[in-house]
Amino acid sequence: MTTEIRWPEPYVTEALRAVRDTSPLVFGLTNYITAGLNANMVLAVGGSPAIGGNPAAVRPLATAAGGVWINLAAQVTDSPELLLDAARTAHAAGTRWVLDPVTVGAGISVSDDLAAELIGSVPPTAVRGNASEIIALAGGSATSRGVDATATAEDAVPYARRLATRTGSVIAISGPTDYVTDGEQVVAVPGGHRWLTRVTGAGCSLGALVAAFLAPGTDPLRATVAAHAVLAVAAERSALISRGTGTFAANVLDELTILSEGL
Amino acid sequence: MTTEIRWPEPYVTEALRAVRDTSPLVFGLTNYITAGLNANMVLAVGGSPAIGGNPAAVRPLATAAGGVWINLAAQVTDSPELLLDAARTAHAAGTRWVLDPVTVGAGISVSDDLAAELIGSVPPTAVRGNASEIIALAGGSATSRGVDATATAEDAVPYARRLATRTGSVIAISGPTDYVTDGEQVVAVPGGHRWLTRVTGAGCSLGALVAAFLAPGTDPLRATVAAHAVLAVAAERSALISRGTGTFAANVLDELTILSEGL
Amino acid sequence: MTTEIRWPEPYVTEALRAVRDTSPLVFGLTNYITAGLNANMVLAVGGSPAIGGNPAAVRPLATAAGGVWINLAAQVTDSPELLLDAARTAHAAGTRWVLDPVTVGAGISVSDDLAAELIGSVPPTAVRGNASEIIALAGGSATSRGVDATATAEDAVPYARRLATRTGSVIAISGPTDYVTDGEQVVAVPGGHRWLTRVTGAGCSLGALVAAFLAPGTDPLRATVAAHAVLAVAAERSALISRGTGTFAANVLDELTILSEGL
């Protein structure tokens, strides 16, 4: 059963209001290319981001945070042990955490092994990836090239459902229409804009936004859907007033600010 | 005695002109999230920034630079030894340097210890932080969460004065109104905009700007005040023409460009 | 013999169309300050960038990529061995690669030695630097301060020709007018805007763009000229509608988007 959700669905606006009103600390491990935009997106919806793999800070932050996201692209600067440590700390502390399986299935075995270990030992509250990554995570075969997808989001839905059922995680697939599932319900989130794939870190920001939306205790499926629906409408509105990818990125942050402050 | 200073106070415009005309090399150690915006702010006022912890480059750069800033958030990628080495090199070379005590007082003991050692052994020309950080540095008790402040800037003024007297450093506290003191005089710098706290690295850019304004040899109190007053007016003007945090950040850089090039 | 080339020279538009239509994977090693803008520039012209020194990913990416760029500023986070490994892998795989000799000639011997070893053992398809860097690479004497140039681009042309003849690489010099040479022909690319030197990473983005333009198999001299001509016209057009360096950077990305999507 697939339902379609878009802004201003009441539970979406409610989830955004909860982020703004609680301003949760959201801790992320990601790579340096995406970190600035990820942090600015979280700030624009009212959260308090902290990013970075200082080993002395990972445990205190993963414990204190309301939500944690781990983007496997963090491996550019952080060791697999550090990422595992952050996930285990979040899991032990009861902190909801999000896995962004960037490069899984791309033929970089260290990523595949790390993702499998994370999902197997300390299952994330939610996983957010593109179609190829989700298919690969679910044990299917797909080719992924860096952060690009070659399979469609629709192709990945059955894999996402199986993965959600097996792990208990909410699984989200990014595409022209995004899909979010808990294994039973499938929610389609239309909207967004193709320029989100032409701004580095824009897609990865969904991992950070999902962590922010999970932090206030919102139902995990609804929180994950809400994060996607908020970015989708911000991107749609931004595209209407932008000439290219540069002002588009700035205007997406503006639109998130307006959505958050206007509630 | 508190005086209030804002653009276009003559010594502020003079300090900005000195940066533009001498285009000082300003060397910073900070983390990768803030580095891009920090560098662009220094460039917008006419300075020449260099950032980064390549161990082979730290000593030559800290020696050659007109000003150095060390943001403790650099610990995400750089070792404490490297930060100490940079500060000692600057101190030995007579290069003015600025400490941004991010996370001091946040319960991350490695930061507190490092800050204490830096201040004790090679006192910075200026320290720039939020209220919680300055209170913690001065030995008071406050809670700081990452880069957020829970104490007000006004609360921190007596701590800042004591810290300035003890160390000989100029101490600056960021807030809705900023305060800068050398232990005797207290200068209030009104202005700015709350969105400066919703753009990652915007507050941290003050550390870089203070280093740039110190470089030409301007009186340390006046240079620190000037850096704050310039960012405050740029942020105020930017907010008037921005819809949210994305265009706000771009417009702050524009306003700094206009102030610098218009002199 | 010097010829002048600017947009919309047919071979320039053809080279841009080839990037857009093939969307090559372009792999870069650079530092964290420039990485975001570099990636966004490559995305804006239609390429697929991947950046970063995860040791497990360097060889697969340098092999799979259509073009590789190595910016010596990567030494802030990556070891010289990793940069050599990437260049050797690209060379062995027949992947065209670009060297950006940031800081060569600046008195940081590790950079000079690494550049000499790279050029001597696995000659790049193209080298892109400022005048001081190119003069130093060619064995002349110049002073370079970080990424700033003190010699003019015109001064560097004879050095660039000698270096091109000796190495077989195309050599490009950035300046108010850029010069590109294969040792015989010298192509002048006018345009651009001085604000390109006031946005961190904007100049470095040329290394990434040259790698993107080389990837489809275009003649190396023409591909290198085309990358410079495309950025030059985007910067010129952006400056006409920008108040300062913040909106200028966003508008450069917009203009690149418009050039690429409008073909």
Coordinates of C-alpha atoms in Angstrom, one line a residue, chain C:
Chain C
M1 CA 52.4 32.5 -31.8
T2 CA 49.6 33.6 -29.5
T3 CA 45.9 33.3 -30.5
E4 CA 43.0 34.6 -28.4
I5 CA 40.1 32.3 -27.7
R6 CA 36.9 33.2 -25.9
W7 CA 33.3 31.8 -25.6
P8 CA 31.5 31.0 -27.9
E9 CA 34.4 29.7 -30.0
P10 CA 33.0 26.5 -31.6
Y11 CA 35.6 24.2 -30.1
V12 CA 34.9 25.6 -26.7
T13 CA 31.1 25.0 -26.9
E14 CA 31.8 21.6 -28.4
A15 CA 34.0 20.7 -25.4
L16 CA 31.4 21.8 -22.9
R17 CA 28.8 19.8 -24.8
A18 CA 31.0 16.7 -24.6
V19 CA 31.3 17.1 -20.8
R20 CA 27.5 17.5 -20.4
D21 CA 26.6 14.6 -22.6
T22 CA 29.1 12.1 -21.2
S23 CA 28.9 13.3 -17.5
P24 CA 32.4 11.9 -16.8
L25 CA 33.4 10.8 -13.3
V26 CA 36.1 13.3 -12.3
F27 CA 38.1 12.3 -9.2
G28 CA 40.0 14.9 -7.2
L29 CA 42.4 15.1 -4.3
T30 CA 42.3 18.6 -2.9
N31 CA 41.9 20.2 0.5
Y32 CA 38.7 20.6 2.4
I33 CA 38.5 24.4 1.9
T34 CA 38.2 24.2 -1.8
A35 CA 36.4 20.8 -2.2
G36 CA 32.8 22.0 -2.0
L37 CA 33.1 24.7 -4.6
N38 CA 35.3 22.5 -6.8
A39 CA 32.6 19.8 -6.8
N40 CA 29.8 22.3 -7.4
M41 CA 31.6 23.7 -10.4
V42 CA 32.1 20.2 -12.0
L43 CA 28.4 19.4 -11.3
A44 CA 27.3 22.7 -12.8
V45 CA 28.9 21.9 -16.2
G46 CA 27.5 18.4 -16.1
G47 CA 30.3 16.2 -14.7
S48 CA 30.2 13.8 -11.8
P49 CA 32.8 14.7 -9.2
A50 CA 34.2 12.5 -6.4
I51 CA 36.7 14.0 -4.0
G52 CA 38.7 12.7 -1.2
G53 CA 41.6 10.7 0.0
N54 CA 40.0 7.6 1.5
P55 CA 43.0 5.3 0.9
A56 CA 40.7 2.3 0.0
A57 CA 38.9 4.4 -2.6
V58 CA 41.8 6.2 -4.3
R59 CA 42.8 3.4 -6.6
P60 CA 39.3 2.3 -7.7
L61 CA 38.3 5.9 -8.3
A62 CA 41.6 6.9 -10.1
T63 CA 41.1 3.9 -12.4
A64 CA 37.4 4.4 -13.0
A65 CA 37.5 8.1 -13.5
G66 CA 37.6 9.9 -16.9
G67 CA 39.8 12.6 -15.4
V68 CA 41.7 13.1 -12.2
W69 CA 43.0 16.3 -10.6
I70 CA 45.5 16.6 -7.8
N71 CA 45.8 19.9 -6.0
L72 CA 48.9 19.9 -3.8
A73 CA 46.8 21.8 -1.2
A74 CA 45.5 18.2 -0.5
Q75 CA 48.6 17.8 1.6
V76 CA 46.7 19.4 4.4
T77 CA 44.9 16.1 5.0
D78 CA 46.5 13.6 2.6
S79 CA 50.0 12.1 2.6
P80 CA 52.4 12.6 -0.3
E81 CA 52.4 8.9 -0.8
L82 CA 48.6 8.9 -1.3
L83 CA 48.9 11.7 -3.9
L84 CA 51.7 9.8 -5.7
D85 CA 49.6 6.6 -5.6
A86 CA 46.6 8.4 -7.2
A87 CA 48.8 9.9 -9.9
R88 CA 50.5 6.6 -10.7
T89 CA 47.2 4.8 -10.7
A90 CA 45.8 7.3 -13.2
H91 CA 48.9 7.1 -15.3
A92 CA 48.9 3.4 -15.4
A93 CA 45.2 3.3 -16.2
G94 CA 45.6 5.8 -19.0
T95 CA 43.4 8.3 -17.1
R96 CA 44.2 11.9 -18.0
W97 CA 45.2 13.8 -14.9
V98 CA 45.8 17.5 -14.0
L99 CA 48.3 18.9 -11.5
D100 CA 47.5 22.1 -9.5
P101 CA 50.9 23.0 -8.0
V102 CA 49.5 25.1 -5.1
T103 CA 52.3 26.4 -2.9
V104 CA 55.1 25.2 -5.2
G105 CA 57.9 27.8 -5.0
A106 CA 56.5 29.1 -1.7
G107 CA 59.4 27.8 0.4
I108 CA 57.6 24.6 1.5
S109 CA 60.1 22.1 0.3
V110 CA 57.8 19.1 0.7
S111 CA 55.5 20.6 -2.0
D112 CA 58.4 21.3 -4.4
D113 CA 59.8 17.8 -4.0
L114 CA 56.4 16.2 -4.5
A115 CA 55.7 18.3 -7.6
A116 CA 59.1 17.5 -9.1
E117 CA 58.5 13.8 -8.5
L118 CA 55.0 13.8 -10.0
I119 CA 56.1 15.6 -13.1
G120 CA 59.2 13.5 -13.5
S121 CA 57.7 10.1 -13.0
V122 CA 54.1 10.3 -14.2
P123 CA 53.7 13.5 -16.2
P124 CA 50.3 15.1 -16.0
T125 CA 48.2 15.7 -19.0
A126 CA 47.9 19.3 -17.9
V127 CA 49.3 21.6 -15.2
R128 CA 47.3 24.6 -14.0
G129 CA 48.8 27.2 -11.7
N130 CA 49.4 30.9 -11.1
A131 CA 52.4 32.6 -12.5
S132 CA 54.7 32.1 -9.5
E133 CA 53.9 28.4 -9.3
I134 CA 54.5 27.8 -13.0
I135 CA 57.8 29.8 -12.9
A136 CA 59.0 27.8 -9.9
L137 CA 57.9 24.5 -11.5
A138 CA 59.9 25.4 -14.6
G139 CA 63.0 26.0 -12.4
G140 CA 62.8 29.7 -12.5
S141 CA 62.8 31.8 -9.3
A142 CA 59.7 33.5 -8.1
T143 CA 58.1 34.1 -4.9
S144 CA 54.7 32.6 -4.2
R145 CA 52.7 33.2 -1.0
G146 CA 50.2 30.5 -0.5
V147 CA 47.9 30.7 -3.4
D148 CA 48.8 34.3 -4.3
A149 CA 50.9 35.3 -7.2
T150 CA 53.4 38.1 -7.3
A151 CA 54.7 37.5 -10.9
T152 CA 52.3 38.3 -13.8
A153 CA 50.8 35.6 -16.1
E154 CA 52.7 37.3 -19.0
D155 CA 56.0 36.9 -17.2
A156 CA 55.3 33.2 -16.9
V157 CA 54.6 32.4 -20.5
P158 CA 58.2 31.6 -21.6
Y159 CA 58.6 29.4 -18.5
A160 CA 55.4 27.6 -19.3
R161 CA 56.5 26.9 -22.9
R162 CA 59.8 25.4 -21.7
L163 CA 58.0 23.3 -19.1
A164 CA 55.5 22.1 -21.7
T165 CA 58.2 21.2 -24.2
R166 CA 60.2 19.3 -21.5
T167 CA 57.2 17.4 -20.0
G168 CA 54.8 17.0 -22.8
S169 CA 52.1 18.5 -20.5
V170 CA 49.8 21.3 -21.4
I171 CA 50.6 24.2 -19.1
A172 CA 48.0 26.8 -18.1
I173 CA 48.7 30.1 -16.2
S174 CA 45.9 31.8 -14.4
G175 CA 45.8 35.6 -14.4
P176 CA 43.6 38.6 -15.6
T177 CA 44.2 37.0 -19.0
D178 CA 45.0 33.2 -18.8
Y179 CA 47.6 31.6 -21.0
V180 CA 47.6 28.0 -22.1
T181 CA 50.4 26.4 -24.1
D182 CA 51.6 23.0 -25.4
G183 CA 55.1 24.5 -25.9
E184 CA 54.4 25.7 -29.4
Q185 CA 51.0 27.3 -29.5
V186 CA 50.1 29.8 -26.9
V187 CA 46.4 30.6 -26.4
A188 CA 45.3 33.7 -24.5
V189 CA 42.0 33.4 -22.7
P190 CA 40.7 36.9 -21.7
G191 CA 37.8 37.5 -19.3
G192 CA 37.1 36.3 -15.9
H193 CA 36.9 38.8 -13.0
R194 CA 39.1 39.8 -10.1
W195 CA 36.6 38.4 -7.6
L196 CA 37.6 34.9 -8.7
T197 CA 40.7 35.6 -6.5
R198 CA 38.5 36.7 -3.6
V199 CA 36.5 33.5 -3.4
T200 CA 38.3 30.6 -1.8
G201 CA 38.7 27.7 -4.1
A202 CA 37.5 29.5 -7.2
G203 CA 40.9 29.4 -8.9
C204 CA 41.5 25.9 -7.7
S205 CA 38.2 24.9 -9.4
L206 CA 40.0 25.3 -12.8
G207 CA 42.0 22.2 -12.0
A208 CA 38.8 20.3 -11.5
L209 CA 37.2 21.8 -14.6
V210 CA 40.3 21.0 -16.8
A211 CA 40.1 17.4 -15.6
A212 CA 36.3 17.3 -16.5
F213 CA 37.0 18.8 -20.0
L214 CA 39.9 16.4 -20.6
A215 CA 37.8 13.3 -19.8
P216 CA 35.8 13.0 -23.0
G217 CA 39.0 12.6 -25.0
T218 CA 39.1 16.2 -26.4
D219 CA 42.5 17.3 -27.6
P220 CA 44.4 18.3 -24.4
L221 CA 45.3 21.9 -25.5
R222 CA 41.7 22.6 -26.6
A223 CA 40.1 20.9 -23.6
T224 CA 42.3 23.0 -21.2
V225 CA 41.5 26.2 -23.1
A226 CA 37.8 25.4 -23.1
A227 CA 37.7 24.9 -19.4
H228 CA 39.4 28.3 -18.9
A229 CA 37.1 30.1 -21.4
V230 CA 33.9 28.7 -19.9
L231 CA 34.9 29.8 -16.4
A232 CA 36.0 33.2 -17.8
V233 CA 32.7 33.9 -19.4
A234 CA 30.7 32.6 -16.4
A235 CA 32.7 34.9 -14.1
E236 CA 32.3 37.9 -16.4
R237 CA 28.5 37.5 -16.6
S238 CA 28.2 36.8 -12.9
A239 CA 30.1 40.0 -12.0
L240 CA 27.5 42.0 -14.0
I241 CA 24.7 41.0 -11.6
S242 CA 26.6 40.6 -8.3
R243 CA 27.2 43.2 -5.5
G244 CA 30.1 41.4 -3.9
T245 CA 31.9 38.1 -3.6
G246 CA 29.0 36.1 -1.9
T247 CA 26.4 36.4 -4.6
F248 CA 29.3 36.4 -7.2
A249 CA 30.2 32.8 -6.3
A250 CA 26.5 31.7 -6.4
N251 CA 26.0 33.4 -9.7
V252 CA 29.1 31.8 -11.3
L253 CA 27.5 28.5 -10.6
D254 CA 24.3 29.7 -12.1
E255 CA 26.0 30.9 -15.2
L256 CA 27.8 27.6 -15.6
T257 CA 24.4 25.9 -15.3
I258 CA 22.9 28.1 -17.9
L259 CA 25.8 27.6 -20.3
S260 CA 25.7 23.8 -19.9
E261 CA 21.9 23.4 -20.0
G262 CA 21.5 25.9 -22.8
L263 CA 23.6 24.0 -25.3

